[in-house]
Coordinates of C-alpha atoms and ligand atoms in Angstrom, one line a residue:
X1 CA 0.0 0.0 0.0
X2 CA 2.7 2.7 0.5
X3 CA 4.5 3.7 -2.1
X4 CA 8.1 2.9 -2.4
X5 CA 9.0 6.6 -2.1
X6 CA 11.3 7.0 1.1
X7 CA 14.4 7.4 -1.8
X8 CA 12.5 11.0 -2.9
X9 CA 13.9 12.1 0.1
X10 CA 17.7 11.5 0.5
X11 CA 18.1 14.5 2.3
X12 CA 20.0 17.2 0.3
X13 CA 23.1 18.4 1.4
X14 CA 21.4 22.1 2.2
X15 CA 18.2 20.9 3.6
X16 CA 18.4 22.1 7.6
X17 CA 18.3 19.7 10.5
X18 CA 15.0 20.9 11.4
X19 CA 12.9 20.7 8.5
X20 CA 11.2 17.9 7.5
X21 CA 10.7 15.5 4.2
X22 CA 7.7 16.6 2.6
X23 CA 5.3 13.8 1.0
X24 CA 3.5 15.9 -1.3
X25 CA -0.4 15.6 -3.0
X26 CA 0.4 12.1 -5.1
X27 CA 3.3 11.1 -3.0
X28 CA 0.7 9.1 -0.7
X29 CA -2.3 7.4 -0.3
X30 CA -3.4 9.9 2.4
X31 CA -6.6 12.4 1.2
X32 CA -8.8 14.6 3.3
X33 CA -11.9 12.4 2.6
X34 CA -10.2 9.5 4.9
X35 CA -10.5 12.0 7.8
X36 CA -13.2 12.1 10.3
X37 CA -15.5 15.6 10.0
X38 CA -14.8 16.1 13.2
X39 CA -11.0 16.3 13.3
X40 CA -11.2 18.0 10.1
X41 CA -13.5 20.6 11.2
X42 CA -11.2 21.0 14.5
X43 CA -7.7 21.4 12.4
X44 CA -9.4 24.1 9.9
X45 CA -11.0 26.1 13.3
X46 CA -7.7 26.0 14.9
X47 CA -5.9 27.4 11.3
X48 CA -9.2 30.2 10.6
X49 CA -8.2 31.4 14.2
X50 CA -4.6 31.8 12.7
X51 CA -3.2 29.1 14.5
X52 CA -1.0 25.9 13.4
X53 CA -2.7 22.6 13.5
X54 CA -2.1 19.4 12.0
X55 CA -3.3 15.3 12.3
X56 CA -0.7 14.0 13.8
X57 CA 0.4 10.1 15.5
X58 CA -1.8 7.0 14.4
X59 CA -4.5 8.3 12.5
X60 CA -1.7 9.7 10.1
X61 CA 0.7 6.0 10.3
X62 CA -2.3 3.8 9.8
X63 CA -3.5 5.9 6.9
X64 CA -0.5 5.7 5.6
X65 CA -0.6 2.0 5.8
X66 CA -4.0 1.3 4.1
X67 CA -4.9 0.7 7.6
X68 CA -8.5 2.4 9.4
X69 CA -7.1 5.0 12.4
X70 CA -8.8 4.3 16.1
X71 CA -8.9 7.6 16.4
X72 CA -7.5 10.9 14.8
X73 CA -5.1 13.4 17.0
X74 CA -4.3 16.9 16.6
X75 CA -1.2 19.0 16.9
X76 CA -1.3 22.4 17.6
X77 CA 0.8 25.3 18.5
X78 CA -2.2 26.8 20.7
X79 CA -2.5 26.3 24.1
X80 CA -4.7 24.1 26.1
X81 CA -6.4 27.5 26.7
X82 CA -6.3 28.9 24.0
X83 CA -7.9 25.6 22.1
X84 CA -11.0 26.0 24.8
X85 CA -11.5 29.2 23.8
X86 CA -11.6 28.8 20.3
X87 CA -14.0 25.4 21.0
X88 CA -17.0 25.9 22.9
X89 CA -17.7 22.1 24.1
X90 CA -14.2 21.6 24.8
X91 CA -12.0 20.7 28.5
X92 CA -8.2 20.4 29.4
X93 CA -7.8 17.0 31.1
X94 CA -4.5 15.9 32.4
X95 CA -2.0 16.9 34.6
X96 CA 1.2 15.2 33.9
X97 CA 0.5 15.6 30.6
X98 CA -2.4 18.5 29.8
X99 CA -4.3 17.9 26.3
X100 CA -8.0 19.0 25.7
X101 CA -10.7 17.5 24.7
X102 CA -12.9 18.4 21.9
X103 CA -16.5 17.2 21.4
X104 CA -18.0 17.6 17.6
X105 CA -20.7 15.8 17.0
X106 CA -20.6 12.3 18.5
X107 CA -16.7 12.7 18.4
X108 CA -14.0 13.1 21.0
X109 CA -10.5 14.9 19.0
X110 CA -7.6 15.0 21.4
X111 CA -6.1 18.6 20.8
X112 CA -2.2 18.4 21.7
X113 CA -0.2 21.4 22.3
X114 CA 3.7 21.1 20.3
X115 CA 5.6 19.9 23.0
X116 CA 9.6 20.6 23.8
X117 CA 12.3 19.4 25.6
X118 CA 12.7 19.8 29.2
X119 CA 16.0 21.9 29.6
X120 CA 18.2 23.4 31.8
X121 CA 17.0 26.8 30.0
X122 CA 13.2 25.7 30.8
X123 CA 13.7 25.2 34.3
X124 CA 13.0 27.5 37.5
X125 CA 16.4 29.5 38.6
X126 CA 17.0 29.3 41.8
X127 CA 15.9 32.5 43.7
X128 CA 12.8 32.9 41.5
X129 CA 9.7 34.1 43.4
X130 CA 7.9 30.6 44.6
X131 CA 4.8 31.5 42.7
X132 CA 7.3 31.1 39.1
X133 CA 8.4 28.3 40.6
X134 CA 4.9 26.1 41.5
X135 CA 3.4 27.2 38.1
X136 CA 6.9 26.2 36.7
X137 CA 6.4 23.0 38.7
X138 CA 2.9 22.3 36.9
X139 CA 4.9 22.4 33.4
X140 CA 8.0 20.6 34.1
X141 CA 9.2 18.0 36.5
X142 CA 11.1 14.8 37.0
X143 CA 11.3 12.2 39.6
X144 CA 15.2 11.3 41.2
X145 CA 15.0 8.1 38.2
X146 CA 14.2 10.6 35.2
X147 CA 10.3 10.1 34.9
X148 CA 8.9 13.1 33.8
X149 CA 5.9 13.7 36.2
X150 CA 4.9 17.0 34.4
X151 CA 5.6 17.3 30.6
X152 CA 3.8 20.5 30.0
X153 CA 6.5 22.6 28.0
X154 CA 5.1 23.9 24.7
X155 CA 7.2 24.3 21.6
X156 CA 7.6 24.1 18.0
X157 CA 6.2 21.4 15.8
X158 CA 9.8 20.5 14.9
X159 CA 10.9 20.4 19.1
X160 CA 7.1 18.2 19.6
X161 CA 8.3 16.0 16.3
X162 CA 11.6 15.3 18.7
X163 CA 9.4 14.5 21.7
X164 CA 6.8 11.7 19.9
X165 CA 7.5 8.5 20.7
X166 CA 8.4 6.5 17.3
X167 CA 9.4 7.6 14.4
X168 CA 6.3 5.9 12.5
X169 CA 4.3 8.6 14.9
X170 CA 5.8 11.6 13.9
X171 CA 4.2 12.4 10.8
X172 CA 2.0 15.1 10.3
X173 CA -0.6 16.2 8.1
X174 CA -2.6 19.3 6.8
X175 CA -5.5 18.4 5.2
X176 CA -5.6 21.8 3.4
X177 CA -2.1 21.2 1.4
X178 CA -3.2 17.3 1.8
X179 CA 0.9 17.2 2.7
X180 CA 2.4 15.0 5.3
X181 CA 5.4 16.0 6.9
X182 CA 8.1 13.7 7.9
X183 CA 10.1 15.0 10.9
X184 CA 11.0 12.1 12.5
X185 CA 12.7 9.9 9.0
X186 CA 9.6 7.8 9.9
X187 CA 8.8 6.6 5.7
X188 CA 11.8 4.6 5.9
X189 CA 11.0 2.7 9.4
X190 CA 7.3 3.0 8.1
X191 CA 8.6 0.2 4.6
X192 CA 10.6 -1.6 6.7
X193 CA 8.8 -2.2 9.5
X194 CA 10.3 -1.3 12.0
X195 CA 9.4 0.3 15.3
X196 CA 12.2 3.2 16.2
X197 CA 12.6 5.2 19.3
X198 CA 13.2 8.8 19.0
X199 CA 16.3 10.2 20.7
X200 CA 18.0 8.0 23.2
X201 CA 16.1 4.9 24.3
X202 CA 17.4 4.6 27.7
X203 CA 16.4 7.7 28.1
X204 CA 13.2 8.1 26.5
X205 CA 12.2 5.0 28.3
X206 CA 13.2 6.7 31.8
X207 CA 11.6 9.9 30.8
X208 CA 8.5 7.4 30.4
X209 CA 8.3 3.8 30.9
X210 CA 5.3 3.4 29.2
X211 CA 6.4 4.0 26.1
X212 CA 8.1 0.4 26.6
X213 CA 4.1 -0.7 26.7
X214 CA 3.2 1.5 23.5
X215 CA 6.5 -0.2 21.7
X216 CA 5.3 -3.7 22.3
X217 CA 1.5 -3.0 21.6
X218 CA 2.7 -1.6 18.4
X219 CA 4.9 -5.0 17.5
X220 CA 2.1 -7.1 17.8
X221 CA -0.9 -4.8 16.5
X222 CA 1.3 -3.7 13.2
X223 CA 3.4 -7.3 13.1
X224 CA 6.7 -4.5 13.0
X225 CA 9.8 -6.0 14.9
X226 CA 11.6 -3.2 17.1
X227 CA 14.5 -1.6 16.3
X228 CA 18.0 -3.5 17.9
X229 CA 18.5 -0.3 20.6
X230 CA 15.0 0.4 20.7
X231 CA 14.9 -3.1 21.9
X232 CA 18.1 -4.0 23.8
X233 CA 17.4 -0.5 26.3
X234 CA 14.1 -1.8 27.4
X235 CA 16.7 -5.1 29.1
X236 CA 17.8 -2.4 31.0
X237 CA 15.0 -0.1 32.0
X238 CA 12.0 -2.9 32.1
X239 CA 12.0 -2.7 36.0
X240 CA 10.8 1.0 35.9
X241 CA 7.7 0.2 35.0
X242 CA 6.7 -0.2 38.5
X243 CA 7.2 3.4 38.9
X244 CA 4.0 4.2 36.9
X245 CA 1.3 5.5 39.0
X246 CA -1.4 1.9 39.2
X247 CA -4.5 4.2 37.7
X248 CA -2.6 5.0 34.6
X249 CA -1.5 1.0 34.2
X250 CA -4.6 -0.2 34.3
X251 CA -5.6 2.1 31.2
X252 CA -2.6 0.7 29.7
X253 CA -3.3 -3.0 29.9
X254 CA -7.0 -2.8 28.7
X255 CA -4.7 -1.1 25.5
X256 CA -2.6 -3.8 25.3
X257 CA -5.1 -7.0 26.2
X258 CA -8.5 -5.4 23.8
X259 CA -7.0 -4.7 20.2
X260 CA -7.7 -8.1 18.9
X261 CA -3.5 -9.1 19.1
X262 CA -3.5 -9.9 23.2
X263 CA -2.0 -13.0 22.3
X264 CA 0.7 -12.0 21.0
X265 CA 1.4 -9.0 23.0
X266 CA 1.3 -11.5 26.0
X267 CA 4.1 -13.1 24.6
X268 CA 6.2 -10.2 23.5
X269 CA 5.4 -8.9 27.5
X270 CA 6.9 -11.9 28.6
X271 CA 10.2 -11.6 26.2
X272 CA 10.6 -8.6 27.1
X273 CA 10.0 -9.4 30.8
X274 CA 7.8 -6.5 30.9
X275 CA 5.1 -9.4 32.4
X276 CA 6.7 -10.1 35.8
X277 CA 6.5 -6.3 36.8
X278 CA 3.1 -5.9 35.6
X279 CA 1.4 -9.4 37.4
X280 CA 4.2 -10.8 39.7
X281 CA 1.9 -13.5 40.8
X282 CA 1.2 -14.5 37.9
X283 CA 4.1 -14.3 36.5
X284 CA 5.4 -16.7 39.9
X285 CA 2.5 -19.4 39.3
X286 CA 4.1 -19.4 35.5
X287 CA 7.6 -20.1 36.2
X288 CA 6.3 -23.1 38.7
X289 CA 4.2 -24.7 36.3
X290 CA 4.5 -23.2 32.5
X291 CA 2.6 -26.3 31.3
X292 CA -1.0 -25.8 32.4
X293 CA -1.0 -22.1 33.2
X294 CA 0.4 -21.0 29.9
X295 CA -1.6 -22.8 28.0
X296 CA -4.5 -21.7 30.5
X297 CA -3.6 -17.7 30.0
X298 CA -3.0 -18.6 26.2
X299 CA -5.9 -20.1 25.4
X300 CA -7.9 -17.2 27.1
X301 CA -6.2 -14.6 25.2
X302 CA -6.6 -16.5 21.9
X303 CA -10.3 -16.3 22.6
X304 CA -10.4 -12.4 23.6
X305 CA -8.9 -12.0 20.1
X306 CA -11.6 -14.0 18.5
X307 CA -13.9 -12.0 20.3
X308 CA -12.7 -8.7 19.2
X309 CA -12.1 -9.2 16.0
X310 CA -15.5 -10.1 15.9
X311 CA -16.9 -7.4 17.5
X312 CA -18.1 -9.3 20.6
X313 CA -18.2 -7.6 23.9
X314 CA -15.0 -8.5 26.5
X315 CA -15.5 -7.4 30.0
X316 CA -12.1 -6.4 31.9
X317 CA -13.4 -8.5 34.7
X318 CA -13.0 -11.4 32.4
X319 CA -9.9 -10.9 31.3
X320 CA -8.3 -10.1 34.7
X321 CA -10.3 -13.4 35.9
X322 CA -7.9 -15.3 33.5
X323 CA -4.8 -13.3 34.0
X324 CA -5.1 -13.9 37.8
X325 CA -6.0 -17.2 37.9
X326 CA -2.8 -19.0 37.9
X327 CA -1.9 -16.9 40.9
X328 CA -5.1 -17.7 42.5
X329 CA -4.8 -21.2 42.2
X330 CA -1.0 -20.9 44.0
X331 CA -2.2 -19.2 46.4
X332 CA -5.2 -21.5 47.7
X333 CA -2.3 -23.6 48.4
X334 CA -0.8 -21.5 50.7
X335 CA -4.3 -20.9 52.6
X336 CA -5.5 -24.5 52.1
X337 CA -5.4 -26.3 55.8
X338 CA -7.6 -29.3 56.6
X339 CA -11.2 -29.3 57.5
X340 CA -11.3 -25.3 55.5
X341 CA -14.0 -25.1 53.1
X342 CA -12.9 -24.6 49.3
X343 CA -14.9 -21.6 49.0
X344 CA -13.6 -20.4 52.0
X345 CA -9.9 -20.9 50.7
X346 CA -11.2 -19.6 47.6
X347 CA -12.0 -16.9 48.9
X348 CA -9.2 -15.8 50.8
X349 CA -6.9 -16.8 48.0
X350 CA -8.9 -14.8 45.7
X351 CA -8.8 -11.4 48.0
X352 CA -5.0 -11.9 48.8
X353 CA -4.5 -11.9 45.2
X354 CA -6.5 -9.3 43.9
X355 CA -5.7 -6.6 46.5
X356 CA -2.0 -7.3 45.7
X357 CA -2.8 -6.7 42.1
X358 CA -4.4 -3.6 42.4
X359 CA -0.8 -2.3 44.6
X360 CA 0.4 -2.4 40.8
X361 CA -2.7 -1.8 38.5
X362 CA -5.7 -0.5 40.1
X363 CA -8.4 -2.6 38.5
X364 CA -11.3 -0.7 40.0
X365 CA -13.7 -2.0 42.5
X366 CA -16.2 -2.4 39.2
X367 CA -14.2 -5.0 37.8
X368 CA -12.4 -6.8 40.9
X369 CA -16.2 -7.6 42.0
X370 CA -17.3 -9.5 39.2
X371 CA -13.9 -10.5 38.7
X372 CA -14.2 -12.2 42.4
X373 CA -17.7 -13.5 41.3
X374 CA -16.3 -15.3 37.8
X375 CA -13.8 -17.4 40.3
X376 CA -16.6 -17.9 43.1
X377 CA -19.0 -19.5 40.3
X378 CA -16.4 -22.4 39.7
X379 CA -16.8 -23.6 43.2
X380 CA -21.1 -23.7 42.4
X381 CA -21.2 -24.5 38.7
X382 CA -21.0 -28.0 40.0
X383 CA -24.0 -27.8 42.7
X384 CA -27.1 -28.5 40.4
X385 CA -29.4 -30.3 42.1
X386 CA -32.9 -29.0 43.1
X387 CA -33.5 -25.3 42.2
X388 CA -29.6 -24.6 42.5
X389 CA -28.5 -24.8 38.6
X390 CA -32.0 -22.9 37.8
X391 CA -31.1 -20.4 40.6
X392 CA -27.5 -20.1 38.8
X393 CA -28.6 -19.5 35.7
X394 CA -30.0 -16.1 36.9
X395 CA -27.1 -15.1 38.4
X396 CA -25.9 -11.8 36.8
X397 CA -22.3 -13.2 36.2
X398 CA -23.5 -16.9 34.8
X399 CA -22.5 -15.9 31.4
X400 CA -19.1 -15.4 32.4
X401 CA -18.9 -17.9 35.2
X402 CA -19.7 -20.5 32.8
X403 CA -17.2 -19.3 29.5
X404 CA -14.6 -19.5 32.6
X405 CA -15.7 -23.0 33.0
X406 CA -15.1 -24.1 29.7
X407 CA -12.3 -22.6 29.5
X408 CA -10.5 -24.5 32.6
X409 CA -12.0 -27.5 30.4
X410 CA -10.5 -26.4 27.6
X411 CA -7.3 -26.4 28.5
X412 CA -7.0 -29.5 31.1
X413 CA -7.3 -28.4 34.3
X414 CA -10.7 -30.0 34.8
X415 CA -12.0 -32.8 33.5
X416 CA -14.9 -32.3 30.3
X417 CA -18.5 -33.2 31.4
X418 CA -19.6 -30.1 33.5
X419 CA -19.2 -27.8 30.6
X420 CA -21.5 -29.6 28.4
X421 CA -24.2 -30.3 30.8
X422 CA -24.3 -26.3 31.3
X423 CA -24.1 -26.1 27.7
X424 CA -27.5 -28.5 27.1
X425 CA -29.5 -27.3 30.2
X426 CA -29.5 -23.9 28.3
X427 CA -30.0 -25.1 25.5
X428 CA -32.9 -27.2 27.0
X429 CA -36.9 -26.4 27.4
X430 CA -38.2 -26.8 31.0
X431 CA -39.2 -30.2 31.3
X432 CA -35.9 -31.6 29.7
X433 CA -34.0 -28.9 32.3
X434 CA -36.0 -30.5 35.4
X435 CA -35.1 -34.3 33.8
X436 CA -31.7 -33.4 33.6
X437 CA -31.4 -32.0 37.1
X438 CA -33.0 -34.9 39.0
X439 CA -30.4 -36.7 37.4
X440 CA -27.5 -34.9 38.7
X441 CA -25.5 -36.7 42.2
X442 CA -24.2 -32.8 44.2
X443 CA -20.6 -33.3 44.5
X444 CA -19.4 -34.5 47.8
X445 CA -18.2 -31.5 49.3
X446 CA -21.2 -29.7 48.5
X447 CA -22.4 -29.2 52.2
X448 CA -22.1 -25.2 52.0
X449 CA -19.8 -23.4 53.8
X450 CA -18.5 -26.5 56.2
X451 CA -16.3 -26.0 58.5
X452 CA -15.9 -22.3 57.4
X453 CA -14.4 -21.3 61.0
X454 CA -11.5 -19.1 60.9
X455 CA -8.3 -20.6 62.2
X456 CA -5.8 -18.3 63.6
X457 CA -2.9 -21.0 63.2
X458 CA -0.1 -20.1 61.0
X459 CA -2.0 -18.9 57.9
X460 CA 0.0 -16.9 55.7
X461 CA -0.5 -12.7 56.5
X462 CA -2.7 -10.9 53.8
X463 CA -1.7 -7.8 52.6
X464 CA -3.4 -5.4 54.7
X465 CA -3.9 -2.3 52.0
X466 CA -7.2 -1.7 50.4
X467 CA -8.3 -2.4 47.0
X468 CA -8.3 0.9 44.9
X469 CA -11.8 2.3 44.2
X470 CA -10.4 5.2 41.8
X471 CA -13.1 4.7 39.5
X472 CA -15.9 3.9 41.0
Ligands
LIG1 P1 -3.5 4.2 18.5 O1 -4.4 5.4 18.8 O2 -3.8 3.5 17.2 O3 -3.4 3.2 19.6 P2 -1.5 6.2 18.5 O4 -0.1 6.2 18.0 O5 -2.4 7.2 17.8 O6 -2.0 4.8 18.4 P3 -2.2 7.6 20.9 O7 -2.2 7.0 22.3 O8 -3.5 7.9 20.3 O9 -1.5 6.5 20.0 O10 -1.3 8.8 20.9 C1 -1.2 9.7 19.8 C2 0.2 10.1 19.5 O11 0.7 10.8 20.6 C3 1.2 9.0 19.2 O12 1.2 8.6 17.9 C4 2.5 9.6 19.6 O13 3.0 10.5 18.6 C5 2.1 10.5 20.8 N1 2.3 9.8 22.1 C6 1.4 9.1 22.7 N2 1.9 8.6 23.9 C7 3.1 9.0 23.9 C8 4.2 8.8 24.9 N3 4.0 8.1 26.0 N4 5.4 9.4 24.6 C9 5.6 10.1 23.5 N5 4.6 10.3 22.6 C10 3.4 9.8 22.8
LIG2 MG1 -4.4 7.6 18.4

């Protein structure tokens, strides 16, 4: 799909550092009609009111690519306020990193000012007055390892070309020249896929360790291979990701687990070793047994996929169900004593687990519940007798409860049989649902809740900090 053109632009001897490789009307596949109204109307608002704007990051590389954009960015050298004066149903969000919000129509644009670097000439000089300083302190500021906590320093469209992530996302385009401008020597990266850091890895990574996220996502979404220092630096800096405040992971994962390629970002997380930091339990239970739980974690990734690409509906409580599970399952060990009920082992297992999760991504308290519900329902799937399996099948989380089933099925950690039963009572009318239940023997440890005492023998200590509740 793109054109073999990056050899129109060996850069000529006079051409300045700064300026970019121009693609010209006819030099790509990119026209204004492949834009969404609304970004277009926002980019020729922000130009009437004299101002620079341009599409800018993934709308402008997938387009590129024959591919359809998720959504479509803008790059302006306005300021938050200035864009939401110009744009009447319009709001800055962000503080580390302020953008704004535009609404037109049923459409969202992100509205990004040109960023620059953070340098010595940028920051506050000692003996300013302490107002300069804190409003300084809201634009720029790092952390002791070199995160940037506040990236709010506005520049030119050649400094915020230097500050994208990869070179395949520095592209820009007007819609009114229908030019795209390369600032980044993305075309080349772009035919050869390949996925190129700007600047300095190490650094970049430091500066933000979730660009290491946004590298792999890309591998697996675009099937691109990264770049050999682009690569090798994330060996060095994958621990920092802990560093990342939990809310902001937990955005991140649903980007990397729902884009239809979870499978094989999964795998590239665990080359990369980017895995462990994000779900160190899991992670644990996979080094002890890679058999079963791989294949386990696998199979319920291969599935999200299916889903996706099909347009079905996946709930994060699902997904994290799955994710967790291995380190559910090790830990019930740990709780397990005699004469303790499994759903009482379950159950402490199953909070131990998910409150050390959300230490590292804070899976809100709208997801851990159902989450908590999906692993519960494994314990009653089997107890069908009398009302119970009609009872069941009302239960909110059923759907779910009973995918989860077949999935442990699937993939050998229970034996077939239950599965298909579920599978033909729903399938069944009432009278063949009431044969089929008369039929069914409870399991033997069916007595509810037996034995459920606590014991204050030497069970291991739970963590003691809450679960997050951020977005509920
Ligand atoms: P997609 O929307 O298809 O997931 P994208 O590249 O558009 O991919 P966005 O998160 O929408 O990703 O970001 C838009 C653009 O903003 C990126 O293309 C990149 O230029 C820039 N960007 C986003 N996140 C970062 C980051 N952490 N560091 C540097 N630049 C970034
Ligand atoms: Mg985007």
């Amino acid at each position: 799909m793109l054109k073999k053109i990056s050899n129109i632009f060996k850069r000529n001897a006079k051409q300045a550092p700064n300026e970019p490789n121009t693609l010209h009307s006819g030099q790509h596949t990119l026209s204004a009609k492949k834009i969404s109204s609304g970004a277009r109307k926002v980019v020729e608002q922000l130009t009437d009111g004299g101002y620079e704007a341009y599409l800018v990051g993934g709308c402008v590389r997938d387009l590129m690519m024959g591919l359809k954009p998720k959504d479509f960015d803008v790059a302006t050298n306005a300021t938050p306020e200035q864009v939401k004066e110009l744009f009447r149903r319009s709001r800055i969000v962000g503080r580390r990193f302020q953008i704004v919000h535009v609404r037109m129509g049923p459409e969202v644009i992100e509205v990004t000012t040109f960023r620059a670097h953070h340098n010595t000439k940028n920051s506050t000089k000692n003996g300013a007055k302490d107002n300069a300083k804190k409003s300084h302190r809201d634009k720029s500021q790092r952390s002791a390892k070199g995160m940037l906590l506040r990236d709010n320093i506005f520049g030119s469209i050649d400094e915020d070309a230097s500050r994208r992530d990869f070179t395949m996302n520095a592209f820009y385009y007007h819609p009114h020249d229908n030019s795209v401008y390369d600032y980044a020597n993305g075309l080349p990266d772009i035919e050869n896929r390949l996925i190129r850091i700007i600047g300095n890895p190490e650094e970049r990574y430091r500066e933000d360790p979730v660009r290491m996220l946004r590298a792999l996502r890309f591998a697996a979404k675009l099937g691109f291979n990264l770049e050999e220092n682009t690569a090798h630096a994330i060996t060095k800096t994958h621990k920092l990701l802990a560093d990342i405040p939990p809310a902001r992971l937990f955005d991140e994962i649903l980007k990397l687990f729902m884009h239809g390629h979870a499978l094989a970002t999964f795998h590239l997380l665990r080359q990369y070793k980017l895995f462990d930091v994000l779900f160190p339990a899991t992670a644990a239970a996979l080094s002890k047994d890679p058999g079963y739980y791989l294949k386990f974690i696998e199979q319920a990734l291969t599935n999200t996929d299916i889903r996706i690409r099909s347009n079905k509906r996946v709930t994060p409580a699902f997904l994290y169900a799955a994710l967790l599970w291995p380190a559910v399952k090790e830990t019930e060990q740990l709780f397990s004593q005699q004469g303790d009920s499994p759903v009482y082992v379950l159950q402490q297992a199953a909070g131990e687990v998910t409150t050390r999760q959300c230490q590292r991504i804070a899976i809100p308290r709208r997801f851990t519940l159902p989450m908590r519900e999906i692993w519960e329902l494994q314990l009653r799937l089997p107890r069908r007798a009398g009302n119970q399996a009609f009872r069941l099948m009302e239960n909110k989380r059923f759907r779910a409860g009973y995918d989860f089933l077949l999935l442990r099925e699937e993939t050998g950690e229970i034996e077939s049989g239950l599965g298909l039963w579920w599978t033909n009572f729903q399938d069944a009318g009432d009278e063949k649902r009431q044969e089929m239940v008369k039929k069914v023997q409870q399991p033997r440890n069916a007595s509810r809740n037996k034995n459920r005492r606590r014991k204050k023998t030497a069970k291991p200590k739970p963590s003691t900090s809450p679960e997050t509740s951020r977005h509920d």
